[in-house]
Tab-separated table of C-alpha atoms and ligand atoms in Angstrom:
chain	number	residue	atom	x	y	z
A	1	MET	CA	16.986	-36.693	7.557
A	2	GLY	CA	15.167	-36.386	11.124
A	3	THR	CA	14.531	-33.461	13.933
A	4	GLN	CA	18.031	-32.270	14.431
A	5	VAL	CA	16.750	-29.609	16.993
A	6	PHE	CA	14.233	-30.137	19.775
A	7	SER	CA	12.768	-26.837	20.821
A	8	LEU	CA	10.846	-27.097	23.980
A	9	ILE	CA	9.232	-24.716	25.519
A	10	LEU	CA	9.728	-24.745	29.448
A	11	LEU	CA	7.344	-22.786	32.079
A	12	PRO	CA	9.090	-22.866	35.521
A	13	THR	CA	6.101	-20.842	36.509
A	14	LEU	CA	3.305	-19.965	36.460
A	15	LYS	CA	3.162	-16.386	38.236
A	16	CYS	CA	3.299	-13.215	36.794
A	17	ASN	CA	3.701	-9.984	37.459
A	18	ALA	CA	1.103	-8.146	34.773
A	19	ASP	CA	-2.498	-8.196	33.692
A	20	CYS	CA	-2.347	-8.172	30.140
A	21	ASP	CA	-6.245	-8.264	28.615
A	22	TYR	CA	-5.472	-10.796	26.198
A	23	CYS	CA	-3.052	-13.850	28.049
A	24	PHE	CA	-4.604	-17.257	27.251
A	25	GLU	CA	-2.281	-17.955	30.905
A	26	ASP	CA	-3.472	-19.665	33.571
A	27	LYS	CA	-1.540	-17.543	36.469
A	28	THR	CA	-1.335	-19.810	39.766
A	29	ASN	CA	1.796	-19.835	42.267
A	30	ASP	CA	2.669	-23.037	40.922
A	31	ARG	CA	6.804	-23.101	39.960
A	32	LEU	CA	8.991	-26.107	39.320
A	33	SER	CA	11.818	-26.728	41.828
A	34	LEU	CA	14.832	-27.561	41.013
A	35	GLU	CA	14.533	-31.076	42.300
A	36	ARG	CA	11.597	-31.391	39.557
A	37	LEU	CA	13.737	-30.106	36.776
A	38	GLN	CA	16.096	-32.898	37.384
A	39	VAL	CA	13.166	-35.190	36.630
A	40	LEU	CA	12.242	-33.734	34.421
A	41	ILE	CA	15.142	-32.913	32.199
A	42	ASP	CA	15.964	-36.212	32.026
A	43	LYS	CA	12.953	-37.324	30.696
A	44	VAL	CA	13.464	-34.819	28.051
A	45	LEU	CA	17.122	-36.262	27.160
A	46	ASP	CA	16.381	-39.447	27.004
A	47	HIS	CA	13.503	-38.845	24.966
A	48	LEU	CA	16.153	-37.236	22.576
A	49	VAL	CA	18.416	-39.671	23.174
A	50	GLU	CA	15.730	-42.357	21.872
A	51	LYS	CA	14.617	-40.375	19.182
A	52	ASP	CA	18.176	-39.303	17.767
A	53	ILE	CA	18.452	-35.874	18.144
A	54	PRO	CA	20.932	-33.754	19.074
A	55	GLU	CA	20.145	-30.907	19.960
A	56	LEU	CA	17.111	-29.501	22.519
A	57	LEU	CA	16.570	-25.952	21.997
A	58	ILE	CA	14.698	-24.864	25.941
A	59	HIS	CA	12.516	-21.894	25.751
A	60	TRP	CA	11.918	-20.567	28.288
A	61	GLN	CA	8.568	-18.744	29.588
A	62	GLY	CA	6.417	-18.611	31.611
A	63	GLY	CA	3.690	-16.955	33.731
A	64	GLU	CA	7.114	-14.754	33.982
A	65	VAL	CA	9.962	-16.394	34.339
A	66	MET	CA	11.701	-13.455	36.171
A	67	THR	CA	9.143	-14.060	39.209
A	68	LEU	CA	11.849	-16.194	39.781
A	69	PRO	CA	15.122	-15.372	41.159
A	70	PRO	CA	18.511	-15.028	38.302
A	71	SER	CA	20.139	-17.952	40.691
A	72	TRP	CA	17.413	-20.678	40.218
A	73	PHE	CA	18.366	-20.581	36.145
A	74	ALA	CA	22.212	-20.581	37.399
A	75	ARG	CA	21.653	-23.407	38.923
A	76	ALA	CA	18.912	-25.415	36.686
A	77	TYR	CA	21.692	-24.368	33.778
A	78	ALA	CA	24.386	-25.787	35.231
A	79	LEU	CA	22.223	-29.124	36.163
A	80	ILE	CA	20.465	-28.710	32.931
A	81	GLY	CA	24.708	-28.760	31.762
A	82	GLU	CA	25.240	-31.878	33.769
A	83	ALA	CA	22.248	-33.810	31.901
A	84	ALA	CA	22.974	-33.426	28.908
A	85	GLU	CA	26.815	-33.631	28.629
A	86	GLN	CA	25.526	-37.447	30.382
A	87	ARG	CA	23.763	-38.097	27.283
A	88	GLY	CA	25.651	-36.849	24.555
A	89	ARG	CA	23.599	-33.440	24.062
A	90	VAL	CA	23.885	-30.390	23.008
A	91	VAL	CA	21.499	-27.841	24.868
A	92	SER	CA	20.619	-24.131	24.266
A	93	HIS	CA	18.265	-21.965	25.768
A	94	GLY	CA	16.224	-18.555	25.105
A	95	LEU	CA	14.188	-16.216	27.103
A	96	GLN	CA	11.026	-14.820	26.621
A	97	THR	CA	10.115	-11.767	29.396
A	98	ASN	CA	7.981	-8.637	29.698
A	99	MET	CA	11.321	-7.284	31.089
A	100	ILE	CA	9.091	-5.740	34.262
A	101	GLY	CA	11.596	-7.494	36.736
A	102	TYR	CA	14.904	-7.111	35.009
A	103	SER	CA	17.629	-5.457	36.444
A	104	ALA	CA	21.390	-5.756	36.567
A	105	ARG	CA	20.718	-8.741	39.264
A	106	TRP	CA	19.946	-10.800	35.563
A	107	ASP	CA	23.232	-9.565	33.897
A	108	PRO	CA	25.462	-12.825	34.774
A	109	VAL	CA	23.600	-15.672	33.774
A	110	ILE	CA	21.565	-13.737	30.986
A	111	ARG	CA	25.362	-13.422	29.765
A	112	GLU	CA	25.912	-16.913	30.374
A	113	MET	CA	22.757	-19.008	29.556
A	114	PHE	CA	21.450	-16.451	26.842
A	115	ASP	CA	24.201	-15.494	25.517
A	116	ASN	CA	23.282	-11.517	26.385
A	117	VAL	CA	20.740	-11.870	24.153
A	118	ILE	CA	16.819	-11.999	25.311
A	119	SER	CA	13.201	-11.569	23.954
A	120	THR	CA	9.986	-9.603	25.426
A	121	SER	CA	7.276	-8.479	24.207
A	122	LEU	CA	5.261	-4.828	23.183
A	123	ASP	CA	2.312	-3.995	21.354
A	124	TYR	CA	1.769	-0.462	19.651
A	125	PRO	CA	0.110	0.772	20.308
A	126	ASN	CA	-0.889	-0.407	23.291
A	127	LEU	CA	-3.932	-1.362	24.344
A	128	TYR	CA	-2.987	-4.550	26.665
A	129	ARG	CA	-0.266	-4.489	28.356
A	130	ARG	CA	-0.126	-3.394	31.649
A	131	ARG	CA	1.501	-4.282	35.396
A	132	VAL	CA	-1.643	-5.536	37.528
A	133	GLY	CA	-3.801	-3.195	39.137
A	134	GLN	CA	-1.795	-0.169	36.660
A	135	THR	CA	-2.729	1.071	33.075
A	136	VAL	CA	-0.606	0.203	29.814
A	137	ASP	CA	1.057	3.371	30.192
A	138	ASP	CA	2.340	2.939	33.391
A	139	TYR	CA	3.591	-0.821	31.483
A	140	ASN	CA	5.167	1.121	28.199
A	141	GLY	CA	7.247	3.018	31.102
A	142	VAL	CA	8.804	0.740	32.914
A	143	TRP	CA	8.744	-1.461	30.417
A	144	LEU	CA	11.643	0.897	28.487
A	145	ASP	CA	13.252	2.326	31.318
A	146	LYS	CA	14.079	-1.860	31.309
A	147	VAL	CA	14.757	-1.771	28.459
A	148	ARG	CA	17.068	0.670	28.281
A	149	LEU	CA	19.054	-1.185	31.282
A	150	ALA	CA	19.307	-4.055	29.910
A	151	ARG	CA	21.144	-1.828	26.679
A	152	ALA	CA	23.213	-0.491	28.450
A	153	ALA	CA	24.172	-3.759	29.889
A	154	GLY	CA	25.161	-5.312	26.300
A	155	ILE	CA	21.912	-7.344	25.894
A	156	GLU	CA	20.873	-7.334	23.058
A	157	VAL	CA	16.330	-7.188	22.990
A	158	GLY	CA	14.526	-8.394	20.442
A	159	VAL	CA	10.676	-7.355	20.745
A	160	ILE	CA	7.669	-9.954	19.853
A	161	ALA	CA	4.444	-7.749	19.200
A	162	VAL	CA	0.802	-8.548	18.162
A	163	PRO	CA	-0.866	-6.121	15.980
A	164	ASN	CA	-4.176	-4.930	17.237
A	165	ALA	CA	-6.644	-2.439	15.814
A	166	ALA	CA	-5.360	0.524	17.021
A	167	THR	CA	-1.523	-0.808	15.418
A	168	LEU	CA	-3.857	-1.250	11.685
A	169	ALA	CA	-5.329	2.922	12.633
A	170	LEU	CA	-1.872	3.641	13.048
A	171	GLY	CA	-0.639	1.870	9.653
A	172	ALA	CA	2.886	0.491	8.567
A	173	ALA	CA	5.394	3.073	8.668
A	174	GLY	CA	4.655	4.791	11.699
A	175	PHE	CA	4.668	1.608	13.822
A	176	TYR	CA	7.947	0.667	11.967
A	177	ASN	CA	9.128	3.965	12.880
A	178	HIS	CA	8.547	3.236	16.691
A	179	PHE	CA	9.874	0.061	17.128
A	180	VAL	CA	12.837	0.931	14.755
A	181	ASP	CA	13.798	5.121	14.573
A	182	GLU	CA	11.992	5.458	18.074
A	183	LEU	CA	13.351	3.116	20.231
A	184	GLY	CA	16.053	1.816	18.280
A	185	ILE	CA	15.131	-2.049	18.097
A	186	ARG	CA	17.286	-3.904	15.701
A	187	SER	CA	15.097	-7.437	16.028
A	188	PHE	CA	11.806	-7.638	16.520
A	189	GLN	CA	8.378	-10.084	14.710
A	190	VAL	CA	5.413	-9.481	14.367
A	191	ASN	CA	2.445	-12.591	15.590
A	192	THR	CA	-0.919	-13.148	13.994
A	193	PRO	CA	-3.006	-12.771	16.679
A	194	PHE	CA	-5.103	-15.077	17.916
A	195	PRO	CA	-7.798	-16.070	20.419
A	196	GLY	CA	-6.676	-18.409	22.499
A	197	GLY	CA	-7.925	-19.419	26.172
A	198	GLU	CA	-11.783	-18.044	27.366
A	199	SER	CA	-12.963	-15.389	26.067
A	200	ASN	CA	-13.151	-11.791	26.978
A	201	THR	CA	-13.504	-8.046	25.267
A	202	ALA	CA	-10.292	-8.117	24.315
A	203	LYS	CA	-9.751	-11.007	22.425
A	204	GLY	CA	-12.960	-10.394	20.508
A	205	LEU	CA	-11.931	-7.211	19.019
A	206	MET	CA	-8.740	-9.118	17.899
A	207	PRO	CA	-8.587	-8.694	14.055
A	208	LEU	CA	-8.575	-12.204	12.300
A	209	GLY	CA	-8.443	-12.603	8.620
A	210	GLY	CA	-9.346	-10.237	6.866
A	211	ASP	CA	-8.122	-7.202	4.437
A	212	THR	CA	-7.123	-5.110	7.209
A	213	LEU	CA	-5.247	-6.721	8.556
A	214	GLY	CA	-3.591	-7.814	5.246
A	215	ARG	CA	-2.578	-4.874	3.707
A	216	PHE	CA	-1.091	-4.040	7.169
A	217	PHE	CA	1.212	-6.756	7.204
A	218	ILE	CA	2.293	-6.018	3.091
A	219	GLU	CA	2.612	-2.617	4.155
A	220	LEU	CA	4.979	-3.373	6.856
A	221	ALA	CA	7.166	-5.859	4.648
A	222	GLU	CA	7.775	-2.894	1.661
A	223	VAL	CA	8.387	-0.246	4.672
A	224	TRP	CA	11.481	-3.461	6.481
A	225	LEU	CA	12.303	-3.875	2.628
A	226	ALA	CA	13.029	0.087	1.369
A	227	ARG	CA	14.558	0.949	5.346
A	228	GLY	CA	15.855	-1.956	7.463
A	229	TYR	CA	16.338	-4.935	4.977
A	230	GLN	CA	19.895	-3.360	3.578
A	231	GLN	CA	20.997	-1.593	6.845
A	232	GLY	CA	21.130	-5.021	8.805
A	233	VAL	CA	16.989	-4.511	10.781
A	234	ARG	CA	15.498	-8.444	11.273
A	235	LEU	CA	12.119	-7.847	11.185
A	236	GLY	CA	9.991	-12.109	11.259
A	237	PRO	CA	8.224	-13.081	9.661
A	238	PHE	CA	8.993	-11.201	6.376
A	239	ASP	CA	13.719	-11.706	6.965
A	240	GLU	CA	13.186	-15.774	7.171
A	241	LEU	CA	10.542	-15.648	3.976
A	242	LEU	CA	13.045	-13.430	2.237
A	243	ALA	CA	15.999	-15.784	3.316
A	244	TYR	CA	13.154	-19.118	2.019
A	245	PHE	CA	12.252	-17.533	-1.401
A	246	SER	CA	16.081	-16.765	-2.355
A	247	GLY	CA	17.325	-20.547	-1.367
A	248	THR	CA	19.089	-19.281	1.248
A	249	HIS	CA	19.318	-20.828	5.580
A	250	CYS	CA	16.084	-19.571	7.266
A	251	VAL	CA	14.195	-21.174	10.820
A	252	LEU	CA	10.337	-20.020	9.118
A	253	PRO	CA	8.497	-20.017	12.863
A	254	CYS	CA	6.758	-22.912	13.691
A	255	ILE	CA	2.679	-21.894	12.156
A	256	TRP	CA	4.510	-23.177	8.912
A	257	THR	CA	6.561	-26.420	9.791
A	258	ASP	CA	5.000	-29.311	8.001
A	259	ASP	CA	4.000	-31.263	12.027
A	260	CYS	CA	4.849	-29.078	14.085
A	261	ALA	CA	4.298	-32.147	16.762
A	262	ASN	CA	7.524	-33.711	15.316
A	263	HIS	CA	9.542	-30.513	16.722
A	264	ILE	CA	8.466	-29.207	19.748
A	265	LEU	CA	6.676	-29.758	22.974
A	266	CYS	CA	5.599	-27.486	26.509
A	267	ILE	CA	5.860	-28.766	30.175
A	268	ASP	CA	4.424	-26.455	32.213
A	269	PRO	CA	5.057	-26.633	36.023
A	270	ARG	CA	2.593	-29.009	37.408
A	271	GLY	CA	4.227	-31.624	34.427
A	272	ASN	CA	1.715	-31.051	32.341
A	273	VAL	CA	2.968	-31.411	28.631
A	274	ALA	CA	0.851	-30.261	25.780
A	275	GLN	CA	1.833	-29.226	21.654
A	276	CYS	CA	2.517	-25.284	22.869
A	277	ASP	CA	2.063	-22.786	25.568
A	278	CYS	CA	-1.755	-22.263	24.549
A	279	TRP	CA	-2.753	-25.519	24.044
A	280	VAL	CA	-0.582	-26.120	27.527
A	281	ALA	CA	-2.731	-23.115	29.155
A	282	SER	CA	-6.042	-23.435	28.249
A	283	TYR	CA	-7.438	-26.666	26.609
A	284	PRO	CA	-6.469	-29.629	29.354
A	285	ASP	CA	-8.589	-32.239	26.917
A	286	TYR	CA	-5.380	-31.339	24.490
A	287	TRP	CA	-2.580	-32.489	27.064
A	288	PHE	CA	-0.533	-35.648	26.254
A	289	GLY	CA	0.429	-36.385	29.278
A	290	ASN	CA	2.495	-34.961	32.727
A	291	ILE	CA	6.032	-35.909	32.749
A	292	PHE	CA	5.813	-37.035	36.625
A	293	GLU	CA	3.209	-39.328	36.399
A	294	CYS	CA	5.179	-41.686	32.901
A	295	ASP	CA	8.307	-43.395	33.194
A	296	SER	CA	9.059	-42.820	29.605
A	297	LEU	CA	8.374	-39.511	27.774
A	298	SER	CA	8.993	-41.368	24.051
A	299	THR	CA	6.316	-43.886	25.611
A	300	MET	CA	3.862	-40.836	26.315
A	301	LEU	CA	3.612	-39.037	23.395
A	302	ALA	CA	3.889	-42.343	21.719
A	303	GLY	CA	0.561	-43.390	22.694
A	304	SER	CA	-0.859	-39.978	22.883
A	305	ALA	CA	-4.023	-39.444	21.652
A	306	ALA	CA	-3.721	-35.909	21.847
A	307	ARG	CA	-0.275	-35.692	20.005
A	308	GLU	CA	-1.985	-38.589	16.866
A	309	ARG	CA	-4.806	-35.658	16.715
A	310	PHE	CA	-1.395	-33.178	15.824
A	311	HIS	CA	0.062	-35.711	13.423
A	312	GLN	CA	-3.625	-36.237	11.223
A	313	ARG	CA	-4.396	-31.851	10.913
A	314	PRO	CA	-0.877	-31.824	8.008
A	315	MET	CA	-2.570	-34.675	5.636
A	316	ALA	CA	-6.490	-34.374	5.795
A	317	LEU	CA	-6.017	-30.661	5.568
A	318	VAL	CA	-4.374	-30.992	2.056
A	319	ALA	CA	-6.687	-33.650	0.967
A	320	ARG	CA	-9.437	-31.296	2.175
A	321	ASP	CA	-8.374	-27.780	2.033
A	322	CYS	CA	-5.246	-27.215	0.326
A	323	ILE	CA	-3.891	-29.170	-2.539
A	324	GLU	CA	-4.349	-26.354	-4.666
A	325	CYS	CA	-2.124	-23.492	-2.969
A	326	ASP	CA	1.201	-22.727	-4.285
A	327	TYR	CA	2.176	-22.436	-1.080
A	328	LEU	CA	1.261	-25.955	0.605
A	329	ALA	CA	5.151	-26.974	1.168
A	330	LEU	CA	5.694	-23.879	2.923
A	331	CYS	CA	3.301	-23.013	4.388
A	332	HIS	CA	1.016	-27.208	5.679
A	333	GLY	CA	-1.777	-25.440	6.698
A	334	GLY	CA	-0.693	-22.972	8.911
A	335	CYS	CA	-0.863	-23.539	12.428
A	336	PRO	CA	-3.193	-25.539	14.939
A	337	VAL	CA	-3.380	-23.427	17.321
A	338	ARG	CA	-4.930	-20.094	15.419
A	339	ALA	CA	-7.305	-22.877	13.465
A	340	PHE	CA	-8.502	-24.646	16.714
A	341	SER	CA	-9.056	-20.595	18.027
A	342	VAL	CA	-11.021	-19.864	16.086
A	343	HIS	CA	-12.816	-22.621	15.047
A	344	GLY	CA	-13.343	-25.073	17.948
A	345	THR	CA	-11.174	-27.556	15.333
A	346	LEU	CA	-8.007	-29.050	14.655
A	347	PHE	CA	-8.781	-29.876	11.324
A	348	GLU	CA	-8.844	-25.923	9.723
A	349	LYS	CA	-6.621	-23.761	7.982
A	350	ASP	CA	-5.055	-21.274	9.958
A	351	PRO	CA	-7.271	-18.073	9.877
A	352	HIS	CA	-4.797	-16.612	9.153
A	353	CYS	CA	-5.033	-18.213	5.650
A	354	ALA	CA	-5.551	-15.729	2.865
A	355	LEU	CA	-3.124	-13.093	4.609
A	356	TYR	CA	-0.117	-16.017	4.463
A	357	LYS	CA	-0.720	-16.096	-0.046
A	358	THR	CA	-0.450	-12.706	-0.385
A	359	LEU	CA	2.156	-11.833	1.904
A	360	PHE	CA	3.827	-15.449	0.572
A	361	GLY	CA	3.926	-13.913	-2.616
A	362	HIS	CA	4.886	-10.409	-1.657
A	363	LEU	CA	7.997	-11.912	-0.564
A	364	ALA	CA	8.494	-14.037	-3.804
A	365	SER	CA	8.346	-11.543	-6.059
A	366	ALA	CA	10.624	-8.951	-3.578
A	367	ALA	CA	13.416	-12.277	-3.748
A	368	ALA	CA	12.482	-12.646	-7.803
A	369	ARG	CA	13.195	-9.313	-8.302
A	370	MET	CA	16.230	-8.907	-6.055
A	371	ALA	CA	17.739	-11.731	-8.079
A	372	ARG	CA	17.622	-10.410	-11.080
A	373	VAL	CA	18.930	-7.122	-9.635
A	374	SER	CA	22.171	-9.109	-8.131
A	375	ALA	CA	22.829	-10.256	-12.125
A	376	GLY	CA	22.763	-7.369	-13.309
A	377	GLU	CA	24.879	-6.195	-11.124
A	378	GLY	CA	26.903	-9.554	-11.867
A	379	ARG	CA	26.893	-9.097	-15.136
A	380	ALA	CA	27.882	-5.129	-14.992
B	401	LIG	S1	2.802	-11.275	30.735
B	401	LIG	FE1	2.179	-12.697	29.627
B	401	LIG	S2	2.142	-14.204	30.944
B	401	LIG	FE2	1.712	-12.138	31.853
B	401	LIG	S3	-0.389	-10.941	31.741
B	401	LIG	FE3	0.943	-10.067	29.958
B	401	LIG	S4	0.462	-12.219	28.986
B	401	LIG	FE4	0.211	-12.982	30.147
B	402	LIG	S1	0.229	-24.800	17.345
B	402	LIG	FE1	1.057	-22.823	16.464
B	402	LIG	S2	1.686	-21.786	18.230
B	402	LIG	FE2	1.938	-23.447	19.102
B	402	LIG	S3	3.619	-24.752	18.230
B	402	LIG	FE3	2.111	-25.928	16.916
B	402	LIG	S4	2.413	-24.003	14.894
B	402	LIG	FE4	3.251	-23.712	16.700
B	403	LIG	S1	-1.066	-20.639	2.326
B	403	LIG	FE1	-3.609	-21.114	3.096
B	403	LIG	S2	-4.077	-22.702	2.015
B	403	LIG	FE2	-1.973	-22.862	1.080
B	403	LIG	S3	-1.357	-23.948	2.793
B	403	LIG	FE3	-0.995	-21.978	4.056
B	403	LIG	S4	-3.434	-22.605	4.470
B	403	LIG	FE4	-3.728	-24.454	2.869
């Protein structure tokens, strides 16, 4: 079966009200007009028709999306819905925001366009996320006020966190307690760090590979299995890996797809098209083209030498590095941008390879253990 859901990471603005030390975005005042959005979405949906893909999932990111007014999103939602209907496609929307610009004015559009679910970012302890000219403590305070306000309005807030050196020093239990017990978060995701874009001190200190980061991930999986899994707390990527090894439906993160270039694309407000947000922001040599300068997105993608290199990567890694790996069919060599930001080439496996192998083994054992327990209960 071919791709059923195509993901578009759409950056309608490159403006941001924050100034995080590890940011890889080129923050400018560029923003997408509704007229240009119409052109862009027509071409993206025509590409789906050409490739016979029924569904589009748009991940709205920035910059910071909430530097645009909610009325812009309401009009974008209507415009996209109409274009999708004309082509018999289904479009759904996800929102990634730092929450700084959130107010009750956003509630109607969050309800209608985003099904009352949003995703935000917070690290713990926070070393790097800050508002322009402010401290990390100021960010934590503003963020928490806004998250509480949104939840009081009935909005489900998910969190993406990236572990840093202070997270590893704190340990998995303290990290989990903060998000679940102290903040009341029921759905969060821990991403492996990578030094995307121009290097700086914060990126130089990122924990990459190494035993300590691996131990943190395993301990966090254990804490979640003991205290969150059966209580309905969703913690990625552990919940999806557990589902994978249990043989139930799962949607794995993009870092473990067979070839992310078949399923995902990113477009910035200037129309630049690349694999995902870090590529479009930081690596112009890897742009696939510009959507406003082509007649057909399908033709542009088919003729892109940069995109072809993404397609070649999984097979090249299988032939050289990953052929003996028990988890090849799951991992496919991991994430291209993590490999590129560390090794300067696409044709290396993900720098978190050792961590992934340990994590896969751990969740596979947990799934087998659970299957034995439920088989025993069935017999009892
Ligand atoms: S909120 Fe996002 S885009 Fe803005 S500075 Fe932080 S990491 Fe960069
Ligand atoms: S490069 Fe990595 S983060 Fe970007 S889409 Fe591919 S797998 Fe996902
Ligand atoms: S875990 Fe490592 S060796 Fe196995 S497929 Fe992934 S990158 Fe390759």
